[in-house]
Amino acid sequence: MKRILVALGGNALGSDPSSQRKLAVKTARALLPLIQQGNELIITHGNGPQVGIISLAFESAFSPMPFPELNAMSAGYIGYHLQEALANELRRTGGKQEVATIVTRVEVSPDDPAFLNPTKPIGPFYSRAEAEKLAKERGYVMKEDAGRGYRRFIASPKPMRILESESIRALLEAGSIVIAAGGGGVPVIKKDGLYEGIPAVIDKDFASALLASLLGADYFVILTAVDKVAINFGKPNQINLDVLKASDARKFIAAGHFHPGSMLPKIEAALSFLEANPKGAALIASLEKAEAALKGEAGTKIIL
């Protein structure tokens, strides 16, 4: 029996409620063999499109919802779809494991330099006049994004501590499959000994790496839209990598081979997991090749 943390990419979830439910079933079926082999399984996921959907719904019907609440809502909403899909697949195939979703708080430092330069766009696009009004009335940081208009930007601090890690461990050891750290978790800071949520977003891969390290996972598996890590991606001289040494990964990062918005955080998260948990293994693969990657037949294995 192995302890496996699987971090789902956005392609596993879709961008609207209808496609999300269908893709949750597809995801459950892809992960089912890992459970049937007797492994302990933790699942994490992103929440970018879903946060935007919930935010727009509240803005049109009520008043703006604070971002920590948006994050928690999306974690519950996505977690429910994954939980139901996994539970149904288990029942369909004779499995008896329970599936639990944990809304997960993740402590960050209020002094994290990320707060000085918010880099994560959220929500819809606005005109310049609308953006200036939002900045004045709500204190939002508004920036032009992709030449399509202005969006709200929030900080992306590094995760320091996962507050529910021992609850997650207890559920795993009781035989449950656990869905946790949805959207990177709800960022919180400690103030006068108490925790409070803040408007920020933690990269889901960094949060997943921290959780995998805290739980002593044997495998940290990042599932994405491609089958392997590649250098010269999308070019005629693209090279797919079966194995990626940490030293080579750092050289490729310095050379700009990995895009900051896609593969770079995945590579960095895998490296941070291995540094904290040298006996573990880090894999990057597509959802369809998850089982094969764990057998060494697909994906990219990252090693120290």
PDB file of C-alpha atoms in Angstrom:
ATOM      1  CA  MET A   1       0.000   0.000   0.000  1.00  0.00           C
ATOM      2  CA  LYS A   2       1.284   3.443  -0.964  1.00  0.00           C
ATOM      3  CA  ARG A   3       0.164   6.906   0.078  1.00  0.00           C
ATOM      4  CA  ILE A   4      -0.472   8.947  -3.069  1.00  0.00           C
ATOM      5  CA  LEU A   5      -1.354  12.615  -3.398  1.00  0.00           C
ATOM      6  CA  VAL A   6      -2.840  13.473  -6.788  1.00  0.00           C
ATOM      7  CA  ALA A   7      -3.024  17.148  -7.799  1.00  0.00           C
ATOM      8  CA  LEU A   8      -5.617  17.595 -10.532  1.00  0.00           C
ATOM      9  CA  GLY A   9      -5.088  20.089 -13.334  1.00  0.00           C
ATOM     10  CA  GLY A  10      -7.797  22.377 -14.666  1.00  0.00           C
ATOM     11  CA  ASN A  11      -8.498  20.060 -17.601  1.00  0.00           C
ATOM     12  CA  ALA A  12      -9.832  17.507 -15.119  1.00  0.00           C
ATOM     13  CA  LEU A  13     -12.569  19.880 -13.921  1.00  0.00           C
ATOM     14  CA  GLY A  14     -13.917  21.930 -16.823  1.00  0.00           C
ATOM     15  CA  SER A  15     -15.009  25.561 -16.766  1.00  0.00           C
ATOM     16  CA  ASP A  16     -18.766  25.412 -16.170  1.00  0.00           C
ATOM     17  CA  PRO A  17     -21.132  23.410 -13.918  1.00  0.00           C
ATOM     18  CA  SER A  18     -22.314  21.028 -16.635  1.00  0.00           C
ATOM     19  CA  SER A  19     -18.886  20.069 -17.958  1.00  0.00           C
ATOM     20  CA  GLN A  20     -17.487  19.895 -14.425  1.00  0.00           C
ATOM     21  CA  ARG A  21     -19.917  17.189 -13.365  1.00  0.00           C
ATOM     22  CA  LYS A  22     -19.141  15.106 -16.474  1.00  0.00           C
ATOM     23  CA  LEU A  23     -15.396  15.563 -16.080  1.00  0.00           C
ATOM     24  CA  ALA A  24     -15.607  14.645 -12.390  1.00  0.00           C
ATOM     25  CA  VAL A  25     -16.932  11.234 -13.463  1.00  0.00           C
ATOM     26  CA  LYS A  26     -14.113  10.881 -16.014  1.00  0.00           C
ATOM     27  CA  THR A  27     -11.595  11.819 -13.322  1.00  0.00           C
ATOM     28  CA  ALA A  28     -13.072   9.354 -10.839  1.00  0.00           C
ATOM     29  CA  ARG A  29     -12.816   6.525 -13.359  1.00  0.00           C
ATOM     30  CA  ALA A  30      -9.181   7.391 -14.106  1.00  0.00           C
ATOM     31  CA  LEU A  31      -8.291   7.371 -10.393  1.00  0.00           C
ATOM     32  CA  LEU A  32     -10.340   4.313  -9.460  1.00  0.00           C
ATOM     33  CA  PRO A  33      -7.542   1.789 -10.245  1.00  0.00           C
ATOM     34  CA  LEU A  34      -5.262   3.542  -7.735  1.00  0.00           C
ATOM     35  CA  ILE A  35      -7.861   2.961  -5.032  1.00  0.00           C
ATOM     36  CA  GLN A  36      -8.578  -0.613  -6.101  1.00  0.00           C
ATOM     37  CA  GLN A  37      -4.875  -1.408  -5.738  1.00  0.00           C
ATOM     38  CA  GLY A  38      -5.204  -0.667  -2.023  1.00  0.00           C
ATOM     39  CA  ASN A  39      -3.475   2.714  -1.963  1.00  0.00           C
ATOM     40  CA  GLU A  40      -4.288   5.649   0.297  1.00  0.00           C
ATOM     41  CA  LEU A  41      -5.390   8.558  -1.893  1.00  0.00           C
ATOM     42  CA  ILE A  42      -5.492  12.310  -1.310  1.00  0.00           C
ATOM     43  CA  ILE A  43      -6.854  14.491  -4.116  1.00  0.00           C
ATOM     44  CA  THR A  44      -6.250  18.219  -4.534  1.00  0.00           C
ATOM     45  CA  HIS A  45      -7.560  20.464  -7.298  1.00  0.00           C
ATOM     46  CA  GLY A  46      -7.639  23.967  -8.742  1.00  0.00           C
ATOM     47  CA  ASN A  47     -10.638  26.299  -8.751  1.00  0.00           C
ATOM     48  CA  GLY A  48      -9.917  29.189 -11.129  1.00  0.00           C
ATOM     49  CA  PRO A  49     -13.026  29.102 -13.369  1.00  0.00           C
ATOM     50  CA  GLN A  50     -15.334  28.152 -10.498  1.00  0.00           C
ATOM     51  CA  VAL A  51     -14.304  31.091  -8.320  1.00  0.00           C
ATOM     52  CA  GLY A  52     -15.101  33.405 -11.222  1.00  0.00           C
ATOM     53  CA  ILE A  53     -18.532  31.816 -11.736  1.00  0.00           C
ATOM     54  CA  ILE A  54     -19.463  32.143  -8.053  1.00  0.00           C
ATOM     55  CA  SER A  55     -18.130  35.703  -7.870  1.00  0.00           C
ATOM     56  CA  LEU A  56     -20.197  36.805 -10.875  1.00  0.00           C
ATOM     57  CA  ALA A  57     -23.325  35.145  -9.492  1.00  0.00           C
ATOM     58  CA  PHE A  58     -23.043  37.016  -6.200  1.00  0.00           C
ATOM     59  CA  GLU A  59     -22.201  40.342  -7.822  1.00  0.00           C
ATOM     60  CA  SER A  60     -25.267  40.150 -10.062  1.00  0.00           C
ATOM     61  CA  ALA A  61     -27.697  39.029  -7.337  1.00  0.00           C
ATOM     62  CA  PHE A  62     -26.355  40.455  -4.079  1.00  0.00           C
ATOM     63  CA  SER A  63     -23.159  42.223  -3.090  1.00  0.00           C
ATOM     64  CA  PRO A  64     -19.554  41.131  -3.735  1.00  0.00           C
ATOM     65  CA  MET A  65     -18.543  38.059  -1.747  1.00  0.00           C
ATOM     66  CA  PRO A  66     -15.194  38.253   0.132  1.00  0.00           C
ATOM     67  CA  PHE A  67     -12.537  36.137  -1.531  1.00  0.00           C
ATOM     68  CA  PRO A  68     -11.911  33.706   1.371  1.00  0.00           C
ATOM     69  CA  GLU A  69     -15.601  32.785   1.242  1.00  0.00           C
ATOM     70  CA  LEU A  70     -15.461  32.426  -2.550  1.00  0.00           C
ATOM     71  CA  ASN A  71     -12.515  30.076  -2.175  1.00  0.00           C
ATOM     72  CA  ALA A  72     -14.282  27.988   0.462  1.00  0.00           C
ATOM     73  CA  MET A  73     -17.480  27.812  -1.617  1.00  0.00           C
ATOM     74  CA  SER A  74     -15.611  26.638  -4.691  1.00  0.00           C
ATOM     75  CA  ALA A  75     -13.724  24.011  -2.667  1.00  0.00           C
ATOM     76  CA  GLY A  76     -17.005  22.627  -1.365  1.00  0.00           C
ATOM     77  CA  TYR A  77     -18.697  22.809  -4.761  1.00  0.00           C
ATOM     78  CA  ILE A  78     -15.895  21.070  -6.665  1.00  0.00           C
ATOM     79  CA  GLY A  79     -15.206  18.703  -3.791  1.00  0.00           C
ATOM     80  CA  TYR A  80     -18.836  17.607  -3.773  1.00  0.00           C
ATOM     81  CA  HIS A  81     -18.768  16.744  -7.483  1.00  0.00           C
ATOM     82  CA  LEU A  82     -15.528  14.762  -7.118  1.00  0.00           C
ATOM     83  CA  GLN A  83     -16.733  13.136  -3.903  1.00  0.00           C
ATOM     84  CA  GLU A  84     -20.006  12.023  -5.450  1.00  0.00           C
ATOM     85  CA  ALA A  85     -18.325  10.756  -8.618  1.00  0.00           C
ATOM     86  CA  LEU A  86     -15.724   8.751  -6.685  1.00  0.00           C
ATOM     87  CA  ALA A  87     -18.277   7.357  -4.249  1.00  0.00           C
ATOM     88  CA  ASN A  88     -20.533   6.272  -7.115  1.00  0.00           C
ATOM     89  CA  GLU A  89     -17.669   4.605  -8.979  1.00  0.00           C
ATOM     90  CA  LEU A  90     -16.681   2.760  -5.805  1.00  0.00           C
ATOM     91  CA  ARG A  91     -20.241   1.566  -5.217  1.00  0.00           C
ATOM     92  CA  ARG A  92     -20.544   0.543  -8.862  1.00  0.00           C
ATOM     93  CA  THR A  93     -17.434  -1.622  -8.588  1.00  0.00           C
ATOM     94  CA  GLY A  94     -18.033  -3.023  -5.112  1.00  0.00           C
ATOM     95  CA  GLY A  95     -15.756  -0.662  -3.200  1.00  0.00           C
ATOM     96  CA  LYS A  96     -16.628   0.278   0.365  1.00  0.00           C
ATOM     97  CA  GLN A  97     -14.312   3.217   1.075  1.00  0.00           C
ATOM     98  CA  GLU A  98     -15.798   6.516   2.145  1.00  0.00           C
ATOM     99  CA  VAL A  99     -14.867   9.771   0.413  1.00  0.00           C
ATOM    100  CA  ALA A 100     -14.540  13.007   2.393  1.00  0.00           C
ATOM    101  CA  THR A 101     -14.027  16.618   1.325  1.00  0.00           C
ATOM    102  CA  ILE A 102     -12.183  18.917   3.734  1.00  0.00           C
ATOM    103  CA  VAL A 103     -12.359  22.690   3.337  1.00  0.00           C
ATOM    104  CA  THR A 104      -8.712  23.387   4.080  1.00  0.00           C
ATOM    105  CA  ARG A 105      -7.152  26.500   5.596  1.00  0.00           C
ATOM    106  CA  VAL A 106      -3.552  27.266   4.700  1.00  0.00           C
ATOM    107  CA  GLU A 107      -1.493  29.682   6.759  1.00  0.00           C
ATOM    108  CA  VAL A 108       0.599  32.256   4.922  1.00  0.00           C
ATOM    109  CA  SER A 109       2.850  35.029   6.178  1.00  0.00           C
ATOM    110  CA  PRO A 110       1.375  38.547   6.235  1.00  0.00           C
ATOM    111  CA  ASP A 111       4.894  39.696   5.332  1.00  0.00           C
ATOM    112  CA  ASP A 112       5.126  37.544   2.216  1.00  0.00           C
ATOM    113  CA  PRO A 113       6.551  39.779  -0.561  1.00  0.00           C
ATOM    114  CA  ALA A 114       3.786  38.541  -2.880  1.00  0.00           C
ATOM    115  CA  PHE A 115       1.412  40.999  -1.191  1.00  0.00           C
ATOM    116  CA  LEU A 116       3.477  43.874  -2.590  1.00  0.00           C
ATOM    117  CA  ASN A 117       2.845  42.762  -6.171  1.00  0.00           C
ATOM    118  CA  PRO A 118      -0.469  40.926  -6.743  1.00  0.00           C
ATOM    119  CA  THR A 119      -0.079  38.685  -9.791  1.00  0.00           C
ATOM    120  CA  LYS A 120      -3.152  36.406  -9.916  1.00  0.00           C
ATOM    121  CA  PRO A 121      -6.073  37.669 -12.055  1.00  0.00           C
ATOM    122  CA  ILE A 122      -9.553  36.708 -10.892  1.00  0.00           C
ATOM    123  CA  GLY A 123     -13.068  37.414 -12.055  1.00  0.00           C
ATOM    124  CA  PRO A 124     -14.365  39.099 -15.223  1.00  0.00           C
ATOM    125  CA  PHE A 125     -12.843  41.728 -17.487  1.00  0.00           C
ATOM    126  CA  TYR A 126     -13.773  45.400 -17.017  1.00  0.00           C
ATOM    127  CA  SER A 127     -13.342  48.594 -18.997  1.00  0.00           C
ATOM    128  CA  ARG A 128     -10.785  51.101 -17.787  1.00  0.00           C
ATOM    129  CA  ALA A 129     -13.504  53.318 -16.313  1.00  0.00           C
ATOM    130  CA  GLU A 130     -15.075  50.376 -14.464  1.00  0.00           C
ATOM    131  CA  ALA A 131     -11.662  49.285 -13.201  1.00  0.00           C
ATOM    132  CA  GLU A 132     -10.865  52.754 -11.859  1.00  0.00           C
ATOM    133  CA  LYS A 133     -14.222  52.835 -10.073  1.00  0.00           C
ATOM    134  CA  LEU A 134     -13.648  49.421  -8.461  1.00  0.00           C
ATOM    135  CA  ALA A 135     -10.154  50.420  -7.381  1.00  0.00           C
ATOM    136  CA  LYS A 136     -11.506  53.575  -5.756  1.00  0.00           C
ATOM    137  CA  GLU A 137     -14.645  52.119  -4.154  1.00  0.00           C
ATOM    138  CA  ARG A 138     -13.408  48.679  -3.091  1.00  0.00           C
ATOM    139  CA  GLY A 139      -9.653  49.081  -2.941  1.00  0.00           C
ATOM    140  CA  TYR A 140      -9.092  46.401  -5.589  1.00  0.00           C
ATOM    141  CA  VAL A 141      -5.787  46.168  -7.441  1.00  0.00           C
ATOM    142  CA  MET A 142      -6.859  46.403 -11.086  1.00  0.00           C
ATOM    143  CA  LYS A 143      -4.506  45.727 -13.997  1.00  0.00           C
ATOM    144  CA  GLU A 144      -4.790  45.259 -17.731  1.00  0.00           C
ATOM    145  CA  ASP A 145      -4.776  41.560 -18.608  1.00  0.00           C
ATOM    146  CA  ALA A 146      -4.062  39.896 -21.961  1.00  0.00           C
ATOM    147  CA  GLY A 147      -5.171  42.976 -23.906  1.00  0.00           C
ATOM    148  CA  ARG A 148      -8.823  42.110 -23.206  1.00  0.00           C
ATOM    149  CA  GLY A 149      -9.524  44.654 -20.492  1.00  0.00           C
ATOM    150  CA  TYR A 150      -8.897  45.085 -16.796  1.00  0.00           C
ATOM    151  CA  ARG A 151      -9.215  42.467 -14.059  1.00  0.00           C
ATOM    152  CA  ARG A 152      -8.800  42.315 -10.322  1.00  0.00           C
ATOM    153  CA  PHE A 153      -5.414  40.969  -9.240  1.00  0.00           C
ATOM    154  CA  ILE A 154      -4.685  39.412  -5.870  1.00  0.00           C
ATOM    155  CA  ALA A 155      -1.515  38.150  -4.215  1.00  0.00           C
ATOM    156  CA  SER A 156      -0.244  34.568  -4.392  1.00  0.00           C
ATOM    157  CA  PRO A 157       1.754  33.976  -1.193  1.00  0.00           C
ATOM    158  CA  LYS A 158       3.641  30.770  -0.448  1.00  0.00           C
ATOM    159  CA  PRO A 159       1.947  28.243   1.874  1.00  0.00           C
ATOM    160  CA  MET A 160       3.530  27.851   5.310  1.00  0.00           C
ATOM    161  CA  ARG A 161       1.253  25.466   7.199  1.00  0.00           C
ATOM    162  CA  ILE A 162      -1.850  23.420   6.443  1.00  0.00           C
ATOM    163  CA  LEU A 163      -4.099  23.721   9.467  1.00  0.00           C
ATOM    164  CA  GLU A 164      -6.185  20.612   8.814  1.00  0.00           C
ATOM    165  CA  SER A 165      -3.264  18.295   7.953  1.00  0.00           C
ATOM    166  CA  GLU A 166      -3.762  16.080  11.011  1.00  0.00           C
ATOM    167  CA  SER A 167      -7.490  15.756  10.338  1.00  0.00           C
ATOM    168  CA  ILE A 168      -6.649  14.698   6.787  1.00  0.00           C
ATOM    169  CA  ARG A 169      -4.119  12.188   8.126  1.00  0.00           C
ATOM    170  CA  ALA A 170      -6.701  10.734  10.522  1.00  0.00           C
ATOM    171  CA  LEU A 171      -9.212  10.259   7.708  1.00  0.00           C
ATOM    172  CA  LEU A 172      -6.595   8.560   5.528  1.00  0.00           C
ATOM    173  CA  GLU A 173      -5.592   6.202   8.313  1.00  0.00           C
ATOM    174  CA  ALA A 174      -9.274   5.394   8.871  1.00  0.00           C
ATOM    175  CA  GLY A 175      -9.483   4.240   5.247  1.00  0.00           C
ATOM    176  CA  SER A 176     -11.146   7.265   3.634  1.00  0.00           C
ATOM    177  CA  ILE A 177     -10.242   8.884   0.334  1.00  0.00           C
ATOM    178  CA  VAL A 178      -9.718  12.577   1.051  1.00  0.00           C
ATOM    179  CA  ILE A 179     -10.288  15.604  -1.180  1.00  0.00           C
ATOM    180  CA  ALA A 180      -8.458  18.582   0.331  1.00  0.00           C
ATOM    181  CA  ALA A 181      -6.671  21.890  -0.308  1.00  0.00           C
ATOM    182  CA  GLY A 182      -9.105  22.763  -3.091  1.00  0.00           C
ATOM    183  CA  GLY A 183      -7.905  25.791  -5.025  1.00  0.00           C
ATOM    184  CA  GLY A 184      -4.724  25.744  -2.961  1.00  0.00           C
ATOM    185  CA  GLY A 185      -6.741  26.048   0.246  1.00  0.00           C
ATOM    186  CA  VAL A 186      -8.226  29.116   1.911  1.00  0.00           C
ATOM    187  CA  PRO A 187      -5.330  31.480   2.754  1.00  0.00           C
ATOM    188  CA  VAL A 188      -5.318  32.638   6.373  1.00  0.00           C
ATOM    189  CA  ILE A 189      -2.983  34.698   8.531  1.00  0.00           C
ATOM    190  CA  LYS A 190      -2.497  34.541  12.278  1.00  0.00           C
ATOM    191  CA  LYS A 191      -3.492  37.718  14.098  1.00  0.00           C
ATOM    192  CA  ASP A 192      -3.315  37.985  17.891  1.00  0.00           C
ATOM    193  CA  GLY A 193      -3.175  34.204  18.080  1.00  0.00           C
ATOM    194  CA  LEU A 194      -6.280  33.711  15.919  1.00  0.00           C
ATOM    195  CA  TYR A 195      -6.706  32.979  12.216  1.00  0.00           C
ATOM    196  CA  GLU A 196      -8.549  35.050   9.650  1.00  0.00           C
ATOM    197  CA  GLY A 197      -9.028  34.627   5.919  1.00  0.00           C
ATOM    198  CA  ILE A 198      -7.445  37.055   3.484  1.00  0.00           C
ATOM    199  CA  PRO A 199      -8.014  37.900  -0.209  1.00  0.00           C
ATOM    200  CA  ALA A 200      -5.251  35.865  -1.810  1.00  0.00           C
ATOM    201  CA  VAL A 201      -4.818  32.678  -3.805  1.00  0.00           C
ATOM    202  CA  ILE A 202      -2.228  30.004  -3.120  1.00  0.00           C
ATOM    203  CA  ASP A 203      -0.869  28.098  -6.085  1.00  0.00           C
ATOM    204  CA  LYS A 204      -2.520  24.676  -5.861  1.00  0.00           C
ATOM    205  CA  ASP A 205       0.679  22.848  -6.792  1.00  0.00           C
ATOM    206  CA  PHE A 206       2.674  24.479  -3.977  1.00  0.00           C
ATOM    207  CA  ALA A 207      -0.097  23.761  -1.471  1.00  0.00           C
ATOM    208  CA  SER A 208      -0.310  20.188  -2.750  1.00  0.00           C
ATOM    209  CA  ALA A 209       3.453  19.716  -2.410  1.00  0.00           C
ATOM    210  CA  LEU A 210       3.341  20.959   1.180  1.00  0.00           C
ATOM    211  CA  LEU A 211       0.431  18.667   2.042  1.00  0.00           C
ATOM    212  CA  ALA A 212       2.154  15.691   0.395  1.00  0.00           C
ATOM    213  CA  SER A 213       5.294  16.428   2.432  1.00  0.00           C
ATOM    214  CA  LEU A 214       3.408  16.800   5.716  1.00  0.00           C
ATOM    215  CA  LEU A 215       1.599  13.504   5.135  1.00  0.00           C
ATOM    216  CA  GLY A 216       4.767  11.670   4.099  1.00  0.00           C
ATOM    217  CA  ALA A 217       3.317  10.709   0.723  1.00  0.00           C
ATOM    218  CA  ASP A 218       5.142   8.026  -1.222  1.00  0.00           C
ATOM    219  CA  TYR A 219       4.066   9.633  -4.491  1.00  0.00           C
ATOM    220  CA  PHE A 220       3.233  13.218  -5.406  1.00  0.00           C
ATOM    221  CA  VAL A 221       1.480  13.052  -8.770  1.00  0.00           C
ATOM    222  CA  ILE A 222       0.677  16.238 -10.687  1.00  0.00           C
ATOM    223  CA  LEU A 223      -1.843  15.606 -13.455  1.00  0.00           C
ATOM    224  CA  THR A 224      -1.988  18.098 -16.291  1.00  0.00           C
ATOM    225  CA  ALA A 225      -2.973  18.436 -19.955  1.00  0.00           C
ATOM    226  CA  VAL A 226       0.231  16.911 -21.364  1.00  0.00           C
ATOM    227  CA  ASP A 227       1.670  13.409 -21.067  1.00  0.00           C
ATOM    228  CA  LYS A 228       5.221  14.476 -20.231  1.00  0.00           C
ATOM    229  CA  VAL A 229       7.354  17.443 -19.260  1.00  0.00           C
ATOM    230  CA  ALA A 230       9.149  18.834 -22.305  1.00  0.00           C
ATOM    231  CA  ILE A 231      11.848  21.329 -23.154  1.00  0.00           C
ATOM    232  CA  ASN A 232      11.461  23.526 -26.250  1.00  0.00           C
ATOM    233  CA  PHE A 233       7.738  22.939 -25.794  1.00  0.00           C
ATOM    234  CA  GLY A 234       5.650  23.525 -28.914  1.00  0.00           C
ATOM    235  CA  LYS A 235       8.707  23.887 -31.149  1.00  0.00           C
ATOM    236  CA  PRO A 236      10.012  21.557 -33.876  1.00  0.00           C
ATOM    237  CA  ASN A 237      12.872  20.531 -31.559  1.00  0.00           C
ATOM    238  CA  GLN A 238      10.612  19.688 -28.598  1.00  0.00           C
ATOM    239  CA  ILE A 239      12.075  16.950 -26.390  1.00  0.00           C
ATOM    240  CA  ASN A 240       9.821  14.969 -24.058  1.00  0.00           C
ATOM    241  CA  LEU A 241      11.452  13.895 -20.816  1.00  0.00           C
ATOM    242  CA  ASP A 242      10.955  10.490 -19.192  1.00  0.00           C
ATOM    243  CA  VAL A 243      13.150  11.414 -16.221  1.00  0.00           C
ATOM    244  CA  LEU A 244      14.136  14.878 -15.022  1.00  0.00           C
ATOM    245  CA  LYS A 245      16.945  15.334 -12.509  1.00  0.00           C
ATOM    246  CA  ALA A 246      16.549  18.210 -10.055  1.00  0.00           C
ATOM    247  CA  SER A 247      19.852  19.734 -11.181  1.00  0.00           C
ATOM    248  CA  ASP A 248      18.734  19.665 -14.817  1.00  0.00           C
ATOM    249  CA  ALA A 249      15.323  21.052 -13.873  1.00  0.00           C
ATOM    250  CA  ARG A 250      16.968  24.092 -12.291  1.00  0.00           C
ATOM    251  CA  LYS A 251      19.066  24.645 -15.422  1.00  0.00           C
ATOM    252  CA  PHE A 252      15.967  24.429 -17.615  1.00  0.00           C
ATOM    253  CA  ILE A 253      14.138  26.854 -15.318  1.00  0.00           C
ATOM    254  CA  ALA A 254      17.018  29.342 -15.594  1.00  0.00           C
ATOM    255  CA  ALA A 255      16.931  28.962 -19.384  1.00  0.00           C
ATOM    256  CA  GLY A 256      13.211  29.771 -19.463  1.00  0.00           C
ATOM    257  CA  HIS A 257      11.965  26.406 -20.716  1.00  0.00           C
ATOM    258  CA  PHE A 258       8.959  26.279 -18.382  1.00  0.00           C
ATOM    259  CA  HIS A 259       6.158  28.851 -18.620  1.00  0.00           C
ATOM    260  CA  PRO A 260       5.314  30.617 -15.317  1.00  0.00           C
ATOM    261  CA  GLY A 261       1.582  30.123 -15.853  1.00  0.00           C
ATOM    262  CA  SER A 262       1.694  26.410 -16.600  1.00  0.00           C
ATOM    263  CA  MET A 263       4.626  24.014 -16.156  1.00  0.00           C
ATOM    264  CA  LEU A 264       6.977  26.138 -14.019  1.00  0.00           C
ATOM    265  CA  PRO A 265       4.995  25.967 -10.742  1.00  0.00           C
ATOM    266  CA  LYS A 266       4.525  22.221 -11.246  1.00  0.00           C
ATOM    267  CA  ILE A 267       8.263  21.650 -11.581  1.00  0.00           C
ATOM    268  CA  GLU A 268       9.002  23.906  -8.599  1.00  0.00           C
ATOM    269  CA  ALA A 269       6.346  22.143  -6.508  1.00  0.00           C
ATOM    270  CA  ALA A 270       7.772  18.725  -7.385  1.00  0.00           C
ATOM    271  CA  LEU A 271      11.255  19.892  -6.382  1.00  0.00           C
ATOM    272  CA  SER A 272      10.032  21.294  -3.064  1.00  0.00           C
ATOM    273  CA  PHE A 273       8.287  17.986  -2.285  1.00  0.00           C
ATOM    274  CA  LEU A 274      11.424  15.960  -3.032  1.00  0.00           C
ATOM    275  CA  GLU A 275      13.636  18.268  -0.987  1.00  0.00           C
ATOM    276  CA  ALA A 276      11.336  17.875   2.029  1.00  0.00           C
ATOM    277  CA  ASN A 277      10.631  14.187   1.403  1.00  0.00           C
ATOM    278  CA  PRO A 278      13.681  12.626  -0.347  1.00  0.00           C
ATOM    279  CA  LYS A 279      12.292   9.094  -0.098  1.00  0.00           C
ATOM    280  CA  GLY A 280       9.180  10.083  -2.061  1.00  0.00           C
ATOM    281  CA  ALA A 281       8.701  10.208  -5.822  1.00  0.00           C
ATOM    282  CA  ALA A 282       7.303  13.069  -7.909  1.00  0.00           C
ATOM    283  CA  LEU A 283       5.521  12.455 -11.203  1.00  0.00           C
ATOM    284  CA  ILE A 284       3.964  14.727 -13.829  1.00  0.00           C
ATOM    285  CA  ALA A 285       1.563  13.121 -16.298  1.00  0.00           C
ATOM    286  CA  SER A 286      -1.843  13.411 -17.928  1.00  0.00           C
ATOM    287  CA  LEU A 287      -4.994  12.234 -16.175  1.00  0.00           C
ATOM    288  CA  GLU A 288      -5.410   9.405 -18.680  1.00  0.00           C
ATOM    289  CA  LYS A 289      -1.873   8.145 -17.943  1.00  0.00           C
ATOM    290  CA  ALA A 290      -2.004   8.400 -14.134  1.00  0.00           C
ATOM    291  CA  GLU A 291      -1.969   4.654 -13.489  1.00  0.00           C
ATOM    292  CA  ALA A 292       0.701   4.049 -16.128  1.00  0.00           C
ATOM    293  CA  ALA A 293       2.870   6.838 -14.681  1.00  0.00           C
ATOM    294  CA  LEU A 294       2.850   5.166 -11.270  1.00  0.00           C
ATOM    295  CA  LYS A 295       4.066   1.978 -12.972  1.00  0.00           C
ATOM    296  CA  GLY A 296       6.896   3.885 -14.664  1.00  0.00           C
ATOM    297  CA  GLU A 297       5.297   3.470 -18.086  1.00  0.00           C
ATOM    298  CA  ALA A 298       4.257   7.092 -18.763  1.00  0.00           C
ATOM    299  CA  GLY A 299       4.722  10.652 -17.593  1.00  0.00           C
ATOM    300  CA  THR A 300       7.883  12.294 -16.300  1.00  0.00           C
ATOM    301  CA  LYS A 301       9.566  11.212 -13.077  1.00  0.00           C
ATOM    302  CA  ILE A 302      11.444  13.962 -11.260  1.00  0.00           C
ATOM    303  CA  ILE A 303      14.361  12.839  -9.110  1.00  0.00           C
ATOM    304  CA  LEU A 304      16.966  14.486  -6.886  1.00  0.00           C
TER     305      LEU A 304
END
